[in-house]
Amino acid sequence: RAAEWQLDQPAWSGRLRITARGSTAFIKLEDRSSGELFAQAPVEQFPGTAVESVTDSSRYFVIRIEDGNGRRAFIGVGFADRGDAFDFNVALQDHFKWVRQQSELARQAQEPEQGPKLDLGFKEGQTIKLNIANMKKKEGATGNTRPRPAGPGGLSLLPPPPGGKSGSGERPASLPPPAQLPGTPITDSLLSWPQPTAAPAADVWGDFAKASG
């Protein structure tokens, strides 16, 4: 508990830096002016026993310092500003997050994926079929696509049935001759006009020759 410490009279005051060498982070307490090292705490795991938060404040921690000769001691460290305490936590978290990522990459390099790999390349002569916009080609749609001849008035004329026969096998009935439009001459190809039969030359006038008057 930080409340049990003599916060109004700290034993030492200075600056704190976090450095890293390999996977180990070092909390360094240095003199504010000269930069002389006062103590340092190597951190190999976070969270862990090397750095612990107190139970009654977010600005105070207990760190385990070492002198390099095997001697260790636990001291309390506090920050006057809450933002500095937050940065202290984030710096340690980012370092060990990077350590975990490097360990995962090294493990994947040593243990390649088991099982056959998917070969998504095309083999020689292999083709694929694409269905664009769900439009399927109808069977028999590849026949003659030439436009049909247009009749009078722009109407399309249907082609005659094959063989000149209808679907039932019988010859279709003859179509009536086309109607004569007013003001158009009649041709022999359309209508054959009956010619009057000539009377015998001996009796041209018949009974009218004897008529009186």
mmCIF file of C-alpha atoms in Angstrom:
data_model
loop_
_atom_site.group_PDB
_atom_site.id
_atom_site.type_symbol
_atom_site.label_atom_id
_atom_site.label_comp_id
_atom_site.label_asym_id
_atom_site.label_seq_id
_atom_site.Cartn_x
_atom_site.Cartn_y
_atom_site.Cartn_z
ATOM 1 C CA ARG A 1 0.000 0.000 0.000
ATOM 2 C CA ALA A 2 1.418 3.354 -1.053
ATOM 3 C CA ALA A 3 -0.292 5.033 1.933
ATOM 4 C CA GLU A 4 2.256 3.342 4.235
ATOM 5 C CA TRP A 5 5.177 5.032 2.489
ATOM 6 C CA GLN A 6 6.561 8.385 3.431
ATOM 7 C CA LEU A 7 5.321 10.122 0.285
ATOM 8 C CA ASP A 8 6.046 13.600 1.546
ATOM 9 C CA GLN A 9 9.741 12.762 2.044
ATOM 10 C CA PRO A 10 10.929 10.453 -0.755
ATOM 11 C CA ALA A 11 14.352 8.837 -0.291
ATOM 12 C CA TRP A 12 15.327 9.686 -3.869
ATOM 13 C CA SER A 13 13.907 11.783 -6.736
ATOM 14 C CA GLY A 14 15.017 11.699 -10.349
ATOM 15 C CA ARG A 15 14.005 10.515 -13.834
ATOM 16 C CA LEU A 16 12.941 7.064 -15.051
ATOM 17 C CA ARG A 17 13.774 5.531 -18.459
ATOM 18 C CA ILE A 18 12.850 2.184 -19.981
ATOM 19 C CA THR A 19 15.315 0.553 -22.374
ATOM 20 C CA ALA A 20 15.450 -2.910 -23.918
ATOM 21 C CA ARG A 21 18.151 -5.402 -24.846
ATOM 22 C CA GLY A 22 16.780 -8.430 -26.612
ATOM 23 C CA SER A 23 13.663 -9.641 -24.840
ATOM 24 C CA THR A 24 14.562 -8.013 -21.511
ATOM 25 C CA ALA A 25 13.379 -4.529 -20.564
ATOM 26 C CA PHE A 26 15.335 -2.400 -18.085
ATOM 27 C CA ILE A 27 13.777 0.181 -15.791
ATOM 28 C CA LYS A 28 16.538 2.703 -15.095
ATOM 29 C CA LEU A 29 16.450 5.326 -12.340
ATOM 30 C CA GLU A 30 18.833 8.131 -13.256
ATOM 31 C CA ASP A 31 19.920 11.461 -11.843
ATOM 32 C CA ARG A 32 17.840 14.253 -13.300
ATOM 33 C CA SER A 33 20.809 16.494 -14.162
ATOM 34 C CA SER A 34 23.852 14.294 -14.737
ATOM 35 C CA GLY A 35 22.100 11.095 -15.940
ATOM 36 C CA GLU A 36 24.077 8.991 -13.435
ATOM 37 C CA LEU A 37 22.475 5.602 -12.853
ATOM 38 C CA PHE A 38 20.975 5.232 -9.388
ATOM 39 C CA ALA A 39 19.451 1.752 -9.804
ATOM 40 C CA GLN A 40 17.955 -0.463 -12.462
ATOM 41 C CA ALA A 41 15.406 -3.257 -12.538
ATOM 42 C CA PRO A 42 15.600 -5.884 -15.311
ATOM 43 C CA VAL A 43 12.129 -7.075 -16.370
ATOM 44 C CA GLU A 44 11.864 -10.406 -18.177
ATOM 45 C CA GLN A 45 8.096 -10.791 -17.844
ATOM 46 C CA PHE A 46 5.205 -8.354 -17.468
ATOM 47 C CA PRO A 47 3.116 -8.493 -15.447
ATOM 48 C CA GLY A 48 5.329 -10.350 -13.002
ATOM 49 C CA THR A 49 7.229 -10.048 -9.730
ATOM 50 C CA ALA A 50 9.732 -7.571 -11.211
ATOM 51 C CA VAL A 51 7.000 -4.888 -11.473
ATOM 52 C CA GLU A 52 3.822 -4.857 -9.403
ATOM 53 C CA SER A 53 1.122 -2.254 -8.885
ATOM 54 C CA VAL A 54 0.040 -1.215 -5.398
ATOM 55 C CA THR A 55 -3.512 -1.803 -4.274
ATOM 56 C CA ASP A 56 -4.456 1.755 -3.320
ATOM 57 C CA SER A 57 -3.134 3.875 -6.244
ATOM 58 C CA SER A 58 -2.575 3.790 -10.001
ATOM 59 C CA ARG A 59 0.512 6.025 -9.770
ATOM 60 C CA TYR A 60 2.711 3.831 -7.539
ATOM 61 C CA PHE A 61 4.536 0.554 -8.190
ATOM 62 C CA VAL A 62 6.944 -1.840 -6.494
ATOM 63 C CA ILE A 63 9.970 -2.758 -8.647
ATOM 64 C CA ARG A 64 12.766 -5.257 -8.012
ATOM 65 C CA ILE A 65 16.184 -3.658 -8.526
ATOM 66 C CA GLU A 66 19.464 -5.566 -9.029
ATOM 67 C CA ASP A 67 23.080 -4.452 -8.807
ATOM 68 C CA GLY A 68 24.542 -7.028 -11.204
ATOM 69 C CA ASN A 69 26.275 -8.967 -8.364
ATOM 70 C CA GLY A 70 23.226 -11.056 -7.447
ATOM 71 C CA ARG A 71 21.863 -8.656 -4.836
ATOM 72 C CA ARG A 72 18.190 -7.643 -5.168
ATOM 73 C CA ALA A 73 15.896 -5.262 -3.358
ATOM 74 C CA PHE A 74 12.257 -4.171 -3.662
ATOM 75 C CA ILE A 75 11.611 -0.443 -3.659
ATOM 76 C CA GLY A 76 8.514 1.675 -4.158
ATOM 77 C CA VAL A 77 8.348 4.068 -7.103
ATOM 78 C CA GLY A 78 5.673 6.688 -7.680
ATOM 79 C CA PHE A 79 4.837 9.321 -10.324
ATOM 80 C CA ALA A 80 3.643 12.823 -9.550
ATOM 81 C CA ASP A 81 1.519 12.848 -12.742
ATOM 82 C CA ARG A 82 -1.041 10.157 -13.560
ATOM 83 C CA GLY A 83 -0.216 10.412 -17.308
ATOM 84 C CA ASP A 84 3.409 9.443 -16.636
ATOM 85 C CA ALA A 85 2.222 6.355 -14.754
ATOM 86 C CA PHE A 86 0.047 5.428 -17.734
ATOM 87 C CA ASP A 87 2.982 5.803 -20.149
ATOM 88 C CA PHE A 88 5.095 3.605 -17.857
ATOM 89 C CA ASN A 89 2.543 0.792 -18.127
ATOM 90 C CA VAL A 90 2.099 1.172 -21.903
ATOM 91 C CA ALA A 91 5.862 1.101 -22.562
ATOM 92 C CA LEU A 92 6.229 -2.219 -20.769
ATOM 93 C CA GLN A 93 3.151 -3.700 -22.470
ATOM 94 C CA ASP A 94 4.343 -2.706 -25.946
ATOM 95 C CA HIS A 95 7.765 -4.248 -25.389
ATOM 96 C CA PHE A 96 6.450 -7.648 -24.319
ATOM 97 C CA LYS A 97 3.855 -7.610 -27.049
ATOM 98 C CA TRP A 98 6.718 -7.279 -29.523
ATOM 99 C CA VAL A 99 8.545 -10.138 -27.749
ATOM 100 C CA ARG A 100 5.530 -12.438 -28.178
ATOM 101 C CA GLN A 101 5.244 -11.571 -31.857
ATOM 102 C CA GLN A 102 8.903 -12.360 -32.471
ATOM 103 C CA SER A 103 8.551 -15.690 -30.679
ATOM 104 C CA GLU A 104 5.532 -16.607 -32.792
ATOM 105 C CA LEU A 105 7.331 -15.762 -36.028
ATOM 106 C CA ALA A 106 10.337 -17.836 -35.004
ATOM 107 C CA ARG A 107 8.109 -20.806 -34.155
ATOM 108 C CA GLN A 108 6.330 -20.639 -37.502
ATOM 109 C CA ALA A 109 9.666 -20.526 -39.320
ATOM 110 C CA GLN A 110 10.856 -23.694 -37.558
ATOM 111 C CA GLU A 111 7.556 -25.559 -37.913
ATOM 112 C CA PRO A 112 6.173 -25.222 -41.439
ATOM 113 C CA GLU A 113 2.521 -25.927 -41.941
ATOM 114 C CA GLN A 114 1.694 -29.601 -41.980
ATOM 115 C CA GLY A 115 -0.274 -31.182 -44.819
ATOM 116 C CA PRO A 116 -0.294 -30.579 -48.557
ATOM 117 C CA LYS A 117 -0.533 -27.029 -49.768
ATOM 118 C CA LEU A 118 -3.328 -25.945 -52.054
ATOM 119 C CA ASP A 119 -2.220 -25.593 -55.650
ATOM 120 C CA LEU A 120 -4.492 -22.965 -57.179
ATOM 121 C CA GLY A 121 -2.581 -22.687 -60.450
ATOM 122 C CA PHE A 122 -3.960 -23.813 -63.808
ATOM 123 C CA LYS A 123 -2.743 -27.076 -65.245
ATOM 124 C CA GLU A 124 -1.796 -27.353 -68.911
ATOM 125 C CA GLY A 125 -4.948 -27.410 -71.022
ATOM 126 C CA GLN A 126 -7.242 -26.703 -68.088
ATOM 127 C CA THR A 127 -10.094 -24.285 -68.694
ATOM 128 C CA ILE A 128 -12.833 -22.730 -66.614
ATOM 129 C CA LYS A 129 -16.407 -21.736 -67.472
ATOM 130 C CA LEU A 130 -17.739 -18.322 -66.450
ATOM 131 C CA ASN A 131 -21.441 -17.602 -66.002
ATOM 132 C CA ILE A 132 -21.763 -13.856 -66.546
ATOM 133 C CA ALA A 133 -24.824 -12.232 -64.958
ATOM 134 C CA ASN A 134 -26.564 -15.644 -64.707
ATOM 135 C CA MET A 135 -27.273 -15.653 -68.468
ATOM 136 C CA LYS A 136 -27.320 -19.180 -69.846
ATOM 137 C CA LYS A 137 -27.059 -19.815 -73.591
ATOM 138 C CA LYS A 138 -30.118 -21.635 -74.895
ATOM 139 C CA GLU A 139 -29.667 -24.808 -76.858
ATOM 140 C CA GLY A 140 -30.034 -24.300 -80.608
ATOM 141 C CA ALA A 141 -29.550 -20.554 -80.347
ATOM 142 C CA THR A 142 -26.437 -20.719 -82.479
ATOM 143 C CA GLY A 143 -28.320 -21.121 -85.803
ATOM 144 C CA ASN A 144 -28.856 -18.617 -88.577
ATOM 145 C CA THR A 145 -29.068 -15.133 -87.119
ATOM 146 C CA ARG A 146 -29.588 -13.256 -90.419
ATOM 147 C CA PRO A 147 -32.570 -10.856 -90.412
ATOM 148 C CA ARG A 148 -35.688 -12.056 -92.144
ATOM 149 C CA PRO A 149 -36.858 -10.171 -95.285
ATOM 150 C CA ALA A 150 -39.446 -7.545 -94.597
ATOM 151 C CA GLY A 151 -42.732 -7.518 -96.526
ATOM 152 C CA PRO A 152 -44.928 -4.569 -97.483
ATOM 153 C CA GLY A 153 -45.325 -2.083 -94.691
ATOM 154 C CA GLY A 154 -42.228 -3.271 -92.883
ATOM 155 C CA LEU A 155 -43.855 -6.569 -91.713
ATOM 156 C CA SER A 156 -41.635 -9.591 -91.437
ATOM 157 C CA LEU A 157 -42.562 -12.544 -93.617
ATOM 158 C CA LEU A 158 -42.331 -16.012 -92.180
ATOM 159 C CA PRO A 159 -40.274 -18.465 -94.223
ATOM 160 C CA PRO A 160 -42.187 -21.266 -96.005
ATOM 161 C CA PRO A 161 -42.370 -24.570 -94.225
ATOM 162 C CA PRO A 162 -39.743 -27.104 -95.233
ATOM 163 C CA GLY A 163 -40.670 -29.168 -98.290
ATOM 164 C CA GLY A 164 -43.696 -26.992 -99.102
ATOM 165 C CA LYS A 165 -45.839 -28.955 -96.670
ATOM 166 C CA SER A 166 -47.453 -28.065 -93.420
ATOM 167 C CA GLY A 167 -46.825 -29.768 -90.171
ATOM 168 C CA SER A 168 -49.662 -32.242 -90.776
ATOM 169 C CA GLY A 169 -48.210 -33.483 -94.081
ATOM 170 C CA GLU A 170 -50.908 -31.898 -96.307
ATOM 171 C CA ARG A 171 -50.401 -29.155 -98.879
ATOM 172 C CA PRO A 172 -51.807 -25.878 -97.580
ATOM 173 C CA ALA A 173 -54.816 -24.416 -99.351
ATOM 174 C CA SER A 174 -54.238 -21.800 -102.046
ATOM 175 C CA LEU A 175 -54.409 -18.252 -100.845
ATOM 176 C CA PRO A 176 -57.108 -16.038 -102.425
ATOM 177 C CA PRO A 177 -55.900 -13.469 -104.957
ATOM 178 C CA PRO A 178 -54.938 -10.117 -103.461
ATOM 179 C CA ALA A 179 -57.638 -7.503 -103.335
ATOM 180 C CA GLN A 180 -57.611 -4.825 -106.031
ATOM 181 C CA LEU A 181 -56.888 -1.362 -104.707
ATOM 182 C CA PRO A 182 -58.718 1.612 -106.292
ATOM 183 C CA GLY A 183 -56.868 3.319 -109.115
ATOM 184 C CA THR A 184 -54.479 0.432 -109.845
ATOM 185 C CA PRO A 185 -54.480 -1.463 -113.163
ATOM 186 C CA ILE A 186 -55.414 -5.094 -113.275
ATOM 187 C CA THR A 187 -52.749 -7.359 -114.725
ATOM 188 C CA ASP A 188 -53.115 -10.800 -116.188
ATOM 189 C CA SER A 189 -50.926 -12.207 -113.460
ATOM 190 C CA LEU A 190 -53.430 -11.157 -110.822
ATOM 191 C CA LEU A 191 -56.831 -11.620 -112.468
ATOM 192 C CA SER A 192 -57.941 -13.146 -115.791
ATOM 193 C CA TRP A 193 -60.930 -11.187 -117.102
ATOM 194 C CA PRO A 194 -63.426 -13.366 -119.087
ATOM 195 C CA GLN A 195 -63.613 -12.467 -122.807
ATOM 196 C CA PRO A 196 -67.037 -12.475 -124.674
ATOM 197 C CA THR A 197 -67.559 -15.293 -127.155
ATOM 198 C CA ALA A 198 -67.941 -14.066 -130.809
ATOM 199 C CA ALA A 199 -71.268 -14.842 -132.513
ATOM 200 C CA PRO A 200 -71.317 -16.727 -135.825
ATOM 201 C CA ALA A 201 -70.764 -14.440 -138.837
ATOM 202 C CA ALA A 202 -73.932 -15.687 -140.589
ATOM 203 C CA ASP A 203 -76.229 -14.478 -137.872
ATOM 204 C CA VAL A 204 -74.594 -11.353 -136.474
ATOM 205 C CA TRP A 205 -77.799 -9.447 -135.783
ATOM 206 C CA GLY A 206 -80.047 -12.403 -135.035
ATOM 207 C CA ASP A 207 -83.728 -11.521 -134.731
ATOM 208 C CA PHE A 208 -82.972 -7.789 -134.656
ATOM 209 C CA ALA A 209 -82.715 -7.747 -138.508
ATOM 210 C CA LYS A 210 -86.423 -8.206 -138.824
ATOM 211 C CA ALA A 211 -87.334 -5.633 -136.312
ATOM 212 C CA SER A 212 -89.418 -2.775 -137.584
ATOM 213 C CA GLY A 213 -88.404 0.762 -137.256
#
